[in-house]
Coordinates of C-alpha atoms (C1' of nucleotides) in Angstrom, one line a residue:
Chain K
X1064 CA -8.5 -11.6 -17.6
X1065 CA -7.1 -10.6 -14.1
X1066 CA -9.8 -11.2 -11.9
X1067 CA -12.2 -8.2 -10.2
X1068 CA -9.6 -6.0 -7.9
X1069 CA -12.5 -3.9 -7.0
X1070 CA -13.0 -5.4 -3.8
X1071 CA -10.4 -4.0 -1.4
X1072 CA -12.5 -3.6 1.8
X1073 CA -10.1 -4.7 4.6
X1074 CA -10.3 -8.4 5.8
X1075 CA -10.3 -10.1 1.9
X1076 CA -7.3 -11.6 0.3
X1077 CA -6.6 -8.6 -1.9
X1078 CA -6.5 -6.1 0.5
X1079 CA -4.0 -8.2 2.9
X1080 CA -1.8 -9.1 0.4
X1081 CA -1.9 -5.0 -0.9
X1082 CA -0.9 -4.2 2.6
X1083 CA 2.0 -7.6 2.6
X1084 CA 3.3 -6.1 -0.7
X1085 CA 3.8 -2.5 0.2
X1086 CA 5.4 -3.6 3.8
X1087 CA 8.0 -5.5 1.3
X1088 CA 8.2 -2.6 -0.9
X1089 CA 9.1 -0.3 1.6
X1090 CA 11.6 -2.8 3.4
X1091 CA 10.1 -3.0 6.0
X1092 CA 9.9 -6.3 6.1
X1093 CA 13.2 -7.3 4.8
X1094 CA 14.1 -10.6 2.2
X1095 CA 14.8 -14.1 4.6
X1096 CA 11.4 -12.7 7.0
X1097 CA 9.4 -15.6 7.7
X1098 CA 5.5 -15.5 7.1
X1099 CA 4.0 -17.6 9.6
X1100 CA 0.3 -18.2 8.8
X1101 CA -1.2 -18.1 12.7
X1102 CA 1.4 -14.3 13.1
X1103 CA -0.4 -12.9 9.6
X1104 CA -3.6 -14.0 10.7
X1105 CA -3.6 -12.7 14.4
X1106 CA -2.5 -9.2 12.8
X1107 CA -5.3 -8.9 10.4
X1108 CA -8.1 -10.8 12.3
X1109 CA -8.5 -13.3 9.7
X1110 CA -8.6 -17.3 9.5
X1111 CA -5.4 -19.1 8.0
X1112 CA -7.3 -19.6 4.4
X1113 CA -7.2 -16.1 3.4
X1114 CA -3.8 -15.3 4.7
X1115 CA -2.7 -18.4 3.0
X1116 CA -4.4 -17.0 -0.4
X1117 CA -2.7 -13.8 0.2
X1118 CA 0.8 -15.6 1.0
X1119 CA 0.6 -17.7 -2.8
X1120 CA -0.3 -14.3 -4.4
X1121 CA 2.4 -12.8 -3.0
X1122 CA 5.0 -15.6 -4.0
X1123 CA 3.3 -15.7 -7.8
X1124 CA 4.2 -12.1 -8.0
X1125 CA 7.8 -13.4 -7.1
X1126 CA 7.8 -11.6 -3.4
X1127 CA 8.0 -14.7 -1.4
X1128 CA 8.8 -18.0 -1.6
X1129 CA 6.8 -20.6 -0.3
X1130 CA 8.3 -23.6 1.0
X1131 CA 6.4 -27.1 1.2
X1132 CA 5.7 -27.6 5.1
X1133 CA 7.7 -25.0 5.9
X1134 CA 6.2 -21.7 5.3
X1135 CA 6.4 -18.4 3.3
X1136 CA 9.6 -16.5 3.2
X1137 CA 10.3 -13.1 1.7
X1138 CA 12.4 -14.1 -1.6
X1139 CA 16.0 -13.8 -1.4
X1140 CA 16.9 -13.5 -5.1
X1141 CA 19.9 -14.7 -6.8
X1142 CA 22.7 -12.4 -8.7
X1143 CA 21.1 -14.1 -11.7
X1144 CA 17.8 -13.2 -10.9
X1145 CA 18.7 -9.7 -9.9
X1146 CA 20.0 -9.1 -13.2
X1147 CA 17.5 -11.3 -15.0
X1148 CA 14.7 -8.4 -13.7
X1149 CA 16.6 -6.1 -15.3
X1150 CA 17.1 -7.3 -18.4
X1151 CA 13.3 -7.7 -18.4
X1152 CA 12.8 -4.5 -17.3
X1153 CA 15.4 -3.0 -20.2
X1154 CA 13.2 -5.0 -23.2
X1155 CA 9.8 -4.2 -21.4
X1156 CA 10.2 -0.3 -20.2
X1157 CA 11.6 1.8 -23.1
X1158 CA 9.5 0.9 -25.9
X1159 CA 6.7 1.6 -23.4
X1160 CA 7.9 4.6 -22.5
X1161 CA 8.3 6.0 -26.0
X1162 CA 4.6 4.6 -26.1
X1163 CA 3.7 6.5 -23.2
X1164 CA 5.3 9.5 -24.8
X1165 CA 2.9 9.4 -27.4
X1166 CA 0.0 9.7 -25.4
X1167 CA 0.6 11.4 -22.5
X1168 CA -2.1 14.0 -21.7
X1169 CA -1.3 17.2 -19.1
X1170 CA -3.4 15.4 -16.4
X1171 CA -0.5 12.6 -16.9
X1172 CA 1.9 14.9 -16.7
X1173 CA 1.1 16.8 -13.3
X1174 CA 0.4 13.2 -12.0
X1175 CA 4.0 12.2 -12.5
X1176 CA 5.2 15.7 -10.9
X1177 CA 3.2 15.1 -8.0
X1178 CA 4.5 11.3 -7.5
X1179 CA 7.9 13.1 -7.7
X1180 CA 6.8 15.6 -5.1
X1181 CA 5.7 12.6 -2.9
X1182 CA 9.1 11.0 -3.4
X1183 CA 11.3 14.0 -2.4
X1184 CA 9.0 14.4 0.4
X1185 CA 9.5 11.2 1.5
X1186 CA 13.5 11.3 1.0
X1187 CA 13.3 14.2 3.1
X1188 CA 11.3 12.8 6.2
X1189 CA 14.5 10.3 6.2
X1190 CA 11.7 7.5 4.7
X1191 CA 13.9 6.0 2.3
X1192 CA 11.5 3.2 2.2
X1193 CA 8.7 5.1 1.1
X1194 CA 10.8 7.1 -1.0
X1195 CA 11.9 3.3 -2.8
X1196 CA 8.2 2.0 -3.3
X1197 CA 7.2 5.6 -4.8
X1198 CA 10.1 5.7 -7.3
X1199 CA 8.6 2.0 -8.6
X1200 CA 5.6 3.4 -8.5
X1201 CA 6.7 5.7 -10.8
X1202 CA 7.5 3.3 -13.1
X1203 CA 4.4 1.7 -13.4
X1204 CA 2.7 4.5 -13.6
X1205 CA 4.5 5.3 -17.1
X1206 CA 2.8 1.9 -18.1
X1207 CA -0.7 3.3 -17.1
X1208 CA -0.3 5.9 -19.3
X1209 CA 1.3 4.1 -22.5
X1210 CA -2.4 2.4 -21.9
X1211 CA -1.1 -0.9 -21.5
X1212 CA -2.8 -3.4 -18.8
X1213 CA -0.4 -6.0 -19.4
X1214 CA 2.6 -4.9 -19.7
X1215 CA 1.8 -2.2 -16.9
X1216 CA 1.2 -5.5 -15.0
X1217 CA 4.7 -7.3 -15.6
X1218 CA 6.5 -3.8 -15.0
X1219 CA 4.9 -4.2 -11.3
X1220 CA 6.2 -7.5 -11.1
X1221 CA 9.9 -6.3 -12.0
X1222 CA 9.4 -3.5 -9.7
X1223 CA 8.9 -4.8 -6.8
X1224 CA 11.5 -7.8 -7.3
X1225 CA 13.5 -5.0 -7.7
X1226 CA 13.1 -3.9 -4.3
X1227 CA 14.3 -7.2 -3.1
X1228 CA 17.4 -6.6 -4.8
X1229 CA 18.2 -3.4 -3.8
X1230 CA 17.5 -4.6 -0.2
X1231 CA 20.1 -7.3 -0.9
X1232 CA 22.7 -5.7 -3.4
X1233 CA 22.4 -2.3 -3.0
X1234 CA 26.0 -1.0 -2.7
X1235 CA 26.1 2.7 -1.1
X1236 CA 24.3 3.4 2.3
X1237 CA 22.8 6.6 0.4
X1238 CA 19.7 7.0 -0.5
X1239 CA 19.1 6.6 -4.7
X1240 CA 18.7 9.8 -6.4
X1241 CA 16.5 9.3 -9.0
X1242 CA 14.6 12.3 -9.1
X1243 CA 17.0 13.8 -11.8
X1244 CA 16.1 11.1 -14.1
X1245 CA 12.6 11.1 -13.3
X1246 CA 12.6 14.3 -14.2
X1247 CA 14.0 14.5 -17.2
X1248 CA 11.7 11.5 -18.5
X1249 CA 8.7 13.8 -17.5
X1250 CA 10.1 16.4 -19.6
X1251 CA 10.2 14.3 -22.7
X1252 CA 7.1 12.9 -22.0
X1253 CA 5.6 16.3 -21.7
X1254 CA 7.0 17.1 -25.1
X1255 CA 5.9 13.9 -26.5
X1256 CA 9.5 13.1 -26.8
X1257 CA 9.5 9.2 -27.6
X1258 CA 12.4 8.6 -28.9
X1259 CA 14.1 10.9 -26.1
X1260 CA 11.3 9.1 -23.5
X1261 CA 12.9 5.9 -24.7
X1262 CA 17.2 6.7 -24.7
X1263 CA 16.3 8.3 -20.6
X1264 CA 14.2 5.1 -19.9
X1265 CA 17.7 2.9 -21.2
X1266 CA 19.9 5.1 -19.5
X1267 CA 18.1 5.5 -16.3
X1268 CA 17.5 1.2 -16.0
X1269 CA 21.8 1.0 -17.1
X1270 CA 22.3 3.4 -14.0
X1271 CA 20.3 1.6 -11.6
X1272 CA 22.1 -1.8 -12.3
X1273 CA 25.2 0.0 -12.1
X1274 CA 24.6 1.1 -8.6
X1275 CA 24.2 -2.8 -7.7
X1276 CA 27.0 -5.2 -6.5
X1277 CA 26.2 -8.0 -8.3
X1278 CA 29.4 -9.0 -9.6
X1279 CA 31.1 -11.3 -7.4
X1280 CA 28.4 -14.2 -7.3
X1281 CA 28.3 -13.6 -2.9
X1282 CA 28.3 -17.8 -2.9
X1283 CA 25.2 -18.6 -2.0
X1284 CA 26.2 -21.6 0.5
X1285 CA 28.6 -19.2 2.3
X1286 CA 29.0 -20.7 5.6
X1287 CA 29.5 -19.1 8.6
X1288 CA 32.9 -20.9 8.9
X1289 CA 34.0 -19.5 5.7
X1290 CA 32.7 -15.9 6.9
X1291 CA 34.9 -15.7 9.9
X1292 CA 38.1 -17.2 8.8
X1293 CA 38.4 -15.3 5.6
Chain T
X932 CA 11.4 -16.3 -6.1
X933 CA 9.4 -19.2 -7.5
X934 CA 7.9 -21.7 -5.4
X935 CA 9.6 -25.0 -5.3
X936 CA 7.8 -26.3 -8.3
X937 CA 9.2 -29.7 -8.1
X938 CA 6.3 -31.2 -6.1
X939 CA 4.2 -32.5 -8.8
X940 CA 2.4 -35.5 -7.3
X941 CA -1.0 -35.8 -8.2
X942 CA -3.7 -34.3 -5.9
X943 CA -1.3 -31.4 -5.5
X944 CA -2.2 -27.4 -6.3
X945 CA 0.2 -27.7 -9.0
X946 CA -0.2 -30.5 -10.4
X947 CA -4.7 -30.1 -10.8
X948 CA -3.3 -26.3 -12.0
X949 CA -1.0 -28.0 -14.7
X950 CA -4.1 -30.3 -15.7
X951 CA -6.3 -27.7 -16.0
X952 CA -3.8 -25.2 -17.7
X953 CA -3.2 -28.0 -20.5
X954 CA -7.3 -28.3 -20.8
X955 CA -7.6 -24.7 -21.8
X956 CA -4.6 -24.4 -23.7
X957 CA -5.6 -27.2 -25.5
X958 CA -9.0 -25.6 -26.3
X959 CA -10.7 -28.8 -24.6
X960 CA -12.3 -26.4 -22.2
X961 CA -13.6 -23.1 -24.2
X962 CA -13.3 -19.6 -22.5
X963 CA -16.5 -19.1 -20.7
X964 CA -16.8 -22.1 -19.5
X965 CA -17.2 -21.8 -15.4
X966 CA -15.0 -24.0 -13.6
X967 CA -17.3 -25.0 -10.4
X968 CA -15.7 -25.9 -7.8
X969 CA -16.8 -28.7 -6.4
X970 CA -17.5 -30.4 -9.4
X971 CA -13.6 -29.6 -10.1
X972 CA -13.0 -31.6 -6.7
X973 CA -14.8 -34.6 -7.4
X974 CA -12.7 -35.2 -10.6
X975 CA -9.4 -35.0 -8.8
X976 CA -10.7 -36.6 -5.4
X977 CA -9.9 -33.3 -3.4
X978 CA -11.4 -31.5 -1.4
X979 CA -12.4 -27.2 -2.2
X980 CA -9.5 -25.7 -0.5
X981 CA -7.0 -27.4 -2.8
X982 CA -8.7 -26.5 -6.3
X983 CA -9.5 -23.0 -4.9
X984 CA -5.7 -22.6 -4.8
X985 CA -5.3 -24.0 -8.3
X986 CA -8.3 -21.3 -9.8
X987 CA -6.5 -18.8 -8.0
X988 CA -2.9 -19.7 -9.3
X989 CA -5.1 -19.9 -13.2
X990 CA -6.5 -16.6 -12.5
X991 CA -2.9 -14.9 -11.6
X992 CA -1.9 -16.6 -15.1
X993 CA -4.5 -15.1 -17.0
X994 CA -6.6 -18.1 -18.2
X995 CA -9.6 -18.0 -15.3
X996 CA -11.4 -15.1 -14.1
X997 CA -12.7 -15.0 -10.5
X998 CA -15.8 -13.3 -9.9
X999 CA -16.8 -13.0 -6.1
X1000 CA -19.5 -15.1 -5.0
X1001 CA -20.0 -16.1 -8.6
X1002 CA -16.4 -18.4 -9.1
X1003 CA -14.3 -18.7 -11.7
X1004 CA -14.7 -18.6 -15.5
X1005 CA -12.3 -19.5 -18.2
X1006 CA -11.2 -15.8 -19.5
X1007 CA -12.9 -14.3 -23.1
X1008 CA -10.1 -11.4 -23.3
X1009 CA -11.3 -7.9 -25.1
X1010 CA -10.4 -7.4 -28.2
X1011 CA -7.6 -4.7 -26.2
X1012 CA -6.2 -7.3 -24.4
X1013 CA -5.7 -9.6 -27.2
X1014 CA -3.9 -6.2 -28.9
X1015 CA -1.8 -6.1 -26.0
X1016 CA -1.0 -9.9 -25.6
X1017 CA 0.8 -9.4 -28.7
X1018 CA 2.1 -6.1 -28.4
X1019 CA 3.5 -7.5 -25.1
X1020 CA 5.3 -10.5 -27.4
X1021 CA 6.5 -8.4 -29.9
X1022 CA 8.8 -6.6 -27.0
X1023 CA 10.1 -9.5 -25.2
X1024 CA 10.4 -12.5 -28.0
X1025 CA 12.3 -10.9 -30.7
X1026 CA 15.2 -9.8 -28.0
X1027 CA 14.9 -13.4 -26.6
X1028 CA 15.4 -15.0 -29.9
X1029 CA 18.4 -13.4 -30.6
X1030 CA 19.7 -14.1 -27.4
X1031 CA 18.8 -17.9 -28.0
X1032 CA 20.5 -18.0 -31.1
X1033 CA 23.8 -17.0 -29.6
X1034 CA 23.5 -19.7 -27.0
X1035 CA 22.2 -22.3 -28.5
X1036 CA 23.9 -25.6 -27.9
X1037 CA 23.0 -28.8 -30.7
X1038 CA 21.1 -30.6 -27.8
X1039 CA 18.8 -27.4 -27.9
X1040 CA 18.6 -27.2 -31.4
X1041 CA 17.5 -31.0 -31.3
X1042 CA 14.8 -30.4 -28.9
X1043 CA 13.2 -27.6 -30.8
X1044 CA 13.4 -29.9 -34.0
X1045 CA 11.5 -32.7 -31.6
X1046 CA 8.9 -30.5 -30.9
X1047 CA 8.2 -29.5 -34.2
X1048 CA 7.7 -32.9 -35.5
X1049 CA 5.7 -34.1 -32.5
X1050 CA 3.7 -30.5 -33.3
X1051 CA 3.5 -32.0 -36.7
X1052 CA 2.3 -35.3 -35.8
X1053 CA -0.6 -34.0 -34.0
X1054 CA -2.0 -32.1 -36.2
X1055 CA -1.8 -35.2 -38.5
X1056 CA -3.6 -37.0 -36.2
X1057 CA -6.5 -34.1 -36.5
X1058 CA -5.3 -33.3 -32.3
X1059 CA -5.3 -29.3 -33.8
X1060 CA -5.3 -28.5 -29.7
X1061 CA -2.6 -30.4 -28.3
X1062 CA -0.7 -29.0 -31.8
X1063 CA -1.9 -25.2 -30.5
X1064 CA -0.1 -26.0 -27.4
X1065 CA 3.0 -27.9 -28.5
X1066 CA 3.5 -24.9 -30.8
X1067 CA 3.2 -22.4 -28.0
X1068 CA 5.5 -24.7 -26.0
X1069 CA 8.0 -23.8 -29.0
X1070 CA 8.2 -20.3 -27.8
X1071 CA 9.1 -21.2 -24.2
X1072 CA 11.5 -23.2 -25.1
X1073 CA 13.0 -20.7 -26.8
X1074 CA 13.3 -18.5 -23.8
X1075 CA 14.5 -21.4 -21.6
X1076 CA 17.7 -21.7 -24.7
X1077 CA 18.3 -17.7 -24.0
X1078 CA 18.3 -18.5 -20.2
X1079 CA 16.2 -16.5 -19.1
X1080 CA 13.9 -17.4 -16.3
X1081 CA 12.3 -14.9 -15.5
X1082 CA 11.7 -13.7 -19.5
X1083 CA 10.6 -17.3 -19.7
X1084 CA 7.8 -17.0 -17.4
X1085 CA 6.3 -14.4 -18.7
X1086 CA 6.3 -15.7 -22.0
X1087 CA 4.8 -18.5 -20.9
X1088 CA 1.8 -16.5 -19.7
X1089 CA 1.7 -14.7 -22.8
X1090 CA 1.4 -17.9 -25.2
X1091 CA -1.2 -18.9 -22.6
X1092 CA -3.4 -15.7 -23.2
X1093 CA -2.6 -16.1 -26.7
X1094 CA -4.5 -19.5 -26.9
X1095 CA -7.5 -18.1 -25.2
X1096 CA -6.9 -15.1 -27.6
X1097 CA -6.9 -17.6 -30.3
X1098 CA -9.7 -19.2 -29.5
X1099 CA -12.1 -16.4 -29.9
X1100 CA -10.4 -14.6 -32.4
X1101 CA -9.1 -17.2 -35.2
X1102 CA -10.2 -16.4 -38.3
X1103 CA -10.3 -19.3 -40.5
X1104 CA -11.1 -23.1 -40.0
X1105 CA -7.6 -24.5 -41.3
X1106 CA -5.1 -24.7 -38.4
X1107 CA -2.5 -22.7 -37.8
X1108 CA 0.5 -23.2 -40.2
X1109 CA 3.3 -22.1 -37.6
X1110 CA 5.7 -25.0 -39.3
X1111 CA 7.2 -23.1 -41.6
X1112 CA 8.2 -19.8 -39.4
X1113 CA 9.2 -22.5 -36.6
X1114 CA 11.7 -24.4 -38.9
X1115 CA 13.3 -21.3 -40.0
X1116 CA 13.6 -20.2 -36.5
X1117 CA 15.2 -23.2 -35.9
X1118 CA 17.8 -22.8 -38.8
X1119 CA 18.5 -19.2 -37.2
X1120 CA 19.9 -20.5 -33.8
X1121 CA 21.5 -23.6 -35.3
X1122 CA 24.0 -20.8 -37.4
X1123 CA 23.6 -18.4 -34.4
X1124 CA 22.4 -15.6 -36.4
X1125 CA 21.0 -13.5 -33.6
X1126 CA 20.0 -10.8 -36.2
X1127 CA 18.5 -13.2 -38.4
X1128 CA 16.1 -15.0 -35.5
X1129 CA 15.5 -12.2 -33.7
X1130 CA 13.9 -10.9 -37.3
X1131 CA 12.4 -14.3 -37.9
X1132 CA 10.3 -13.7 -34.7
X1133 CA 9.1 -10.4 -35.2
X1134 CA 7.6 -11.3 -38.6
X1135 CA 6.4 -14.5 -37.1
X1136 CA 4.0 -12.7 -34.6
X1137 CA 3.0 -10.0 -36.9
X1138 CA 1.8 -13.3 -39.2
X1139 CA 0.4 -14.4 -35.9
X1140 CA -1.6 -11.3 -35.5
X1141 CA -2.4 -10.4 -38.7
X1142 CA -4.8 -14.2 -39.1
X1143 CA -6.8 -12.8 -36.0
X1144 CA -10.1 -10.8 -36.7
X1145 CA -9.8 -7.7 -34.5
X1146 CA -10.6 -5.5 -36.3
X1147 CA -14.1 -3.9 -35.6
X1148 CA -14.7 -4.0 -31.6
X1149 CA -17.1 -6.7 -31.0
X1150 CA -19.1 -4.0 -28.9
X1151 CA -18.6 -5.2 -25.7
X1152 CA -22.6 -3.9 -24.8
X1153 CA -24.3 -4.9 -28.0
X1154 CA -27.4 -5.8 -26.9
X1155 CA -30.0 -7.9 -28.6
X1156 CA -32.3 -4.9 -29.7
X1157 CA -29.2 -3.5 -31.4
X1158 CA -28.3 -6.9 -33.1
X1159 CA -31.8 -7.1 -34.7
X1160 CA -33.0 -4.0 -35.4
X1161 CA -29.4 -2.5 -37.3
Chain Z
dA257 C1' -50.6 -12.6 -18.5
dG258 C1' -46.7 -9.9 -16.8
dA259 C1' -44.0 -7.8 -13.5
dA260 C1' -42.4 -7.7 -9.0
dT261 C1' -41.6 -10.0 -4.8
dA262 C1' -40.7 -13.9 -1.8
dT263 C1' -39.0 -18.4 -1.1
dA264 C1' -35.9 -22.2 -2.0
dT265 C1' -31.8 -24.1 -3.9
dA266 C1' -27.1 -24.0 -5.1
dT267 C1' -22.5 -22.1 -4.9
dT268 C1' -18.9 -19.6 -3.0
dG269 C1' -16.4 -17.4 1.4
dT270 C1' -14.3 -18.4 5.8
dA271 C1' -13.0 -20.5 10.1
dT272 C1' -11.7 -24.4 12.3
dA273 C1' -10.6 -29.3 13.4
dC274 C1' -7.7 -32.9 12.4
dA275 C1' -3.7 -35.0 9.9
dA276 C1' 1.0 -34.7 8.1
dT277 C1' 5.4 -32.8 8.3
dC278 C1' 9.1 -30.4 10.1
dT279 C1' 11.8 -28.5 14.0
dT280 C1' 13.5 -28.4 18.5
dT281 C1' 14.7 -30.4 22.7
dG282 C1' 16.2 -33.8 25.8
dC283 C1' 18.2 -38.2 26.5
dC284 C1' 21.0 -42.0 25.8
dT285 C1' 25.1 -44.2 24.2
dA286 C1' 29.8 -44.7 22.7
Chain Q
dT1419 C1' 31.7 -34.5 25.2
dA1420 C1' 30.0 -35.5 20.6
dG1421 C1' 26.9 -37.9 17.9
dG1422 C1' 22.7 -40.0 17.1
dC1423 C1' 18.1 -41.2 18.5
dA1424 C1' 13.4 -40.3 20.2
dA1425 C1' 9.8 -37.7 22.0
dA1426 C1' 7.5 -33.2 22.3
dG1427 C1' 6.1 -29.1 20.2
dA1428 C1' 5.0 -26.1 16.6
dT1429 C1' 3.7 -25.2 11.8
dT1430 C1' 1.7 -26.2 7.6
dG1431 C1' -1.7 -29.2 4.5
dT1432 C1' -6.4 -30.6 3.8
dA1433 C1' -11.2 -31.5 4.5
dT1434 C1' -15.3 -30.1 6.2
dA1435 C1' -19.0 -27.5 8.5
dC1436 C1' -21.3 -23.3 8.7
dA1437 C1' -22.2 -18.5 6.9
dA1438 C1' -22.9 -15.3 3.1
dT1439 C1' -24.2 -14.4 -1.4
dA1440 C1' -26.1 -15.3 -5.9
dT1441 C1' -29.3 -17.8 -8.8
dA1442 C1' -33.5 -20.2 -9.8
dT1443 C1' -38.2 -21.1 -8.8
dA1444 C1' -42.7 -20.2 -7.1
dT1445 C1' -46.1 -16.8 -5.7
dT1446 C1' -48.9 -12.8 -5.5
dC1447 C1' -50.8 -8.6 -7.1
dT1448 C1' -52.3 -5.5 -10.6

DNA sequence: AGAATATATATTGTATACAATCTTTGCCTA
DNA sequence: TAGGCAAAGATTGTATACAATATATATTCT
């Protein structure tokens, strides 16, 4: 079905757009960054056809938005998209959890630890970026292990829109802490806790969106006129 | 997060994708079938570089598979995927139907009721393809009532995958009787019972799934020795 | 004859040239 | 000076030429 991701040596389309996506993920490129084709290209030492294959599969996984004659852009989403991925992510993510739950082996477990080792490592060094696009990683992760391809697939497509809106809407200046809930999912899945795997896996998505600002819609044609006399 | 979809002139990426999508969802072009792409060209008076987007924007979708060097195939998912197509559905419709049914407007519910008779007229007319797709149209729509974008799109891959799905894996000769689950669907959101449609659509897939033959695995390297000699 | 190899053909992968479009800048006019 | 207009510049859209790879055909050797 999805075509043959084995090819990642450096200079094709996948392995440019790999290295696109996990720059997004890890804000450092943030949402509104313009794409130009001739900039991409120059960086990689490639021709404009492949970046330009790379840019549209970036903007079908929702990453960046592609504007006729004008160029890519990372997305900027909207308050209703922001909570439209997590809606998607509270029908998709539980059930599979309780799935993964199931299944889990102790080679699955000791992976999870160690991507939460990685993460706390990375919080640490002061790479809260890193930190971000581990925690998602987590996530999909759980997906891999409830053996599901497709769903595993849509999860990484929430995920990373939903490190656009954190870059956008995230309200503290903190870091997230979201090792204590990783933990305790890895604890139910190590006990093959499903229904437990699925409540933390609610719970945990409810929490997230709580630490978001998305209530006041931010008026999307704010103008700077409006900004400065209010 | 989309691309500005609304440029739909012909000779477009979008608008040879949306050709060749409704080709293959209406079983006019049978997975397997390589999609060359020159020969692809010549039909829509392009040139390569514009199909080449549109294969790649079919294969993100699901319904082509790109092999390097070779080019791009309509998709013949595993008996797995086709498993997890539907498990996939089974998580995101039900929910969606429910929240359909408590938004549902009468200009929605007359829409849905349009599409079932133009579903019905076609497979009058012997068009049992351009029924398939009308009736996985029905599903989208439904996600478009519950406003949900982003739900929507991935539902609209899914009813994709489930054509191609359908195509191998249909058991009998007759054509899908979906009239009967779609009308009661129908009723569901016009009395916004949430409960009621959000039931209606779980048993409505697990119909779905239950005329497929995927049962025994179709031993993906069965070869011709095997065949003759069991 | 049959298998392995070599050649030829066809198809995809990539860069680049040219066209179309948008953006910016400078100029002119009221 | 503000607004509009026009030309210049920059960027994307598309086709095509050439390179790389795969497939099909022909040939040779045992």
């Amino acid at each position: 079905m999805l075509k043959n991701l084995s090819d990642t040596r450096p200079g094709t389309v996948e392995a440019i757009a790999a290295t696109l996506t996990e720059a997004v993920l890890e804000h450092r490129v943030l949402p509104g960054t313009k794409l130009s084709e001739d900039e991409v290209g120059e960086i990689f030492g490639v021709g404009r056809t492949v970046v330009r294959q790379a840019l549209r599969t970036l903007a079908h996984e929702g990453l960046l938005t592609i504007e006729r004659n004008r160029g890519a852009f990372v997305s900027r989403p909207t308050v209703k998209q922001a909570r439209e991925v997590f809606e998607a992510r509270a029908l998709l993510e539980p059930r599979t959890a309780r799935a993964a739950a199931e299944r889990a082996t102790p080679g699955d477990i000791a992976a999870l630890e160690k991507h939460i080792d990685e993460e706390h490592a990375a919080l640490s060094g002061d790479l809260a970026g890193r930190a971000l696009k581990l925690s998602g990683h987590f996530h999909t992760e759980i997906a891999r292990i409830a053996n599901q391809v497709t769903i595993e697939a849509f999860i990484r497509q929430l995920v990373s829109r939903s490190s656009l809106v954190i870059a956008l809407y995230w309200r503290r200046r903190n870091a997230l802490c979201e090792s204590h809930s990783h933990h305790a999912l890895v604890d139910a899945l190590r006990h093959h806790d499903g229904a437990g795997a699925e409540e933390l896996m609610k719970g945990h998505l409810l929490d997230l969106l709580s630490q978001l600002d998305l209530a006041p819609q931010p008026e999307k044609t704010l103008s700077l006129a409006d900004a400065l006399l209010r």
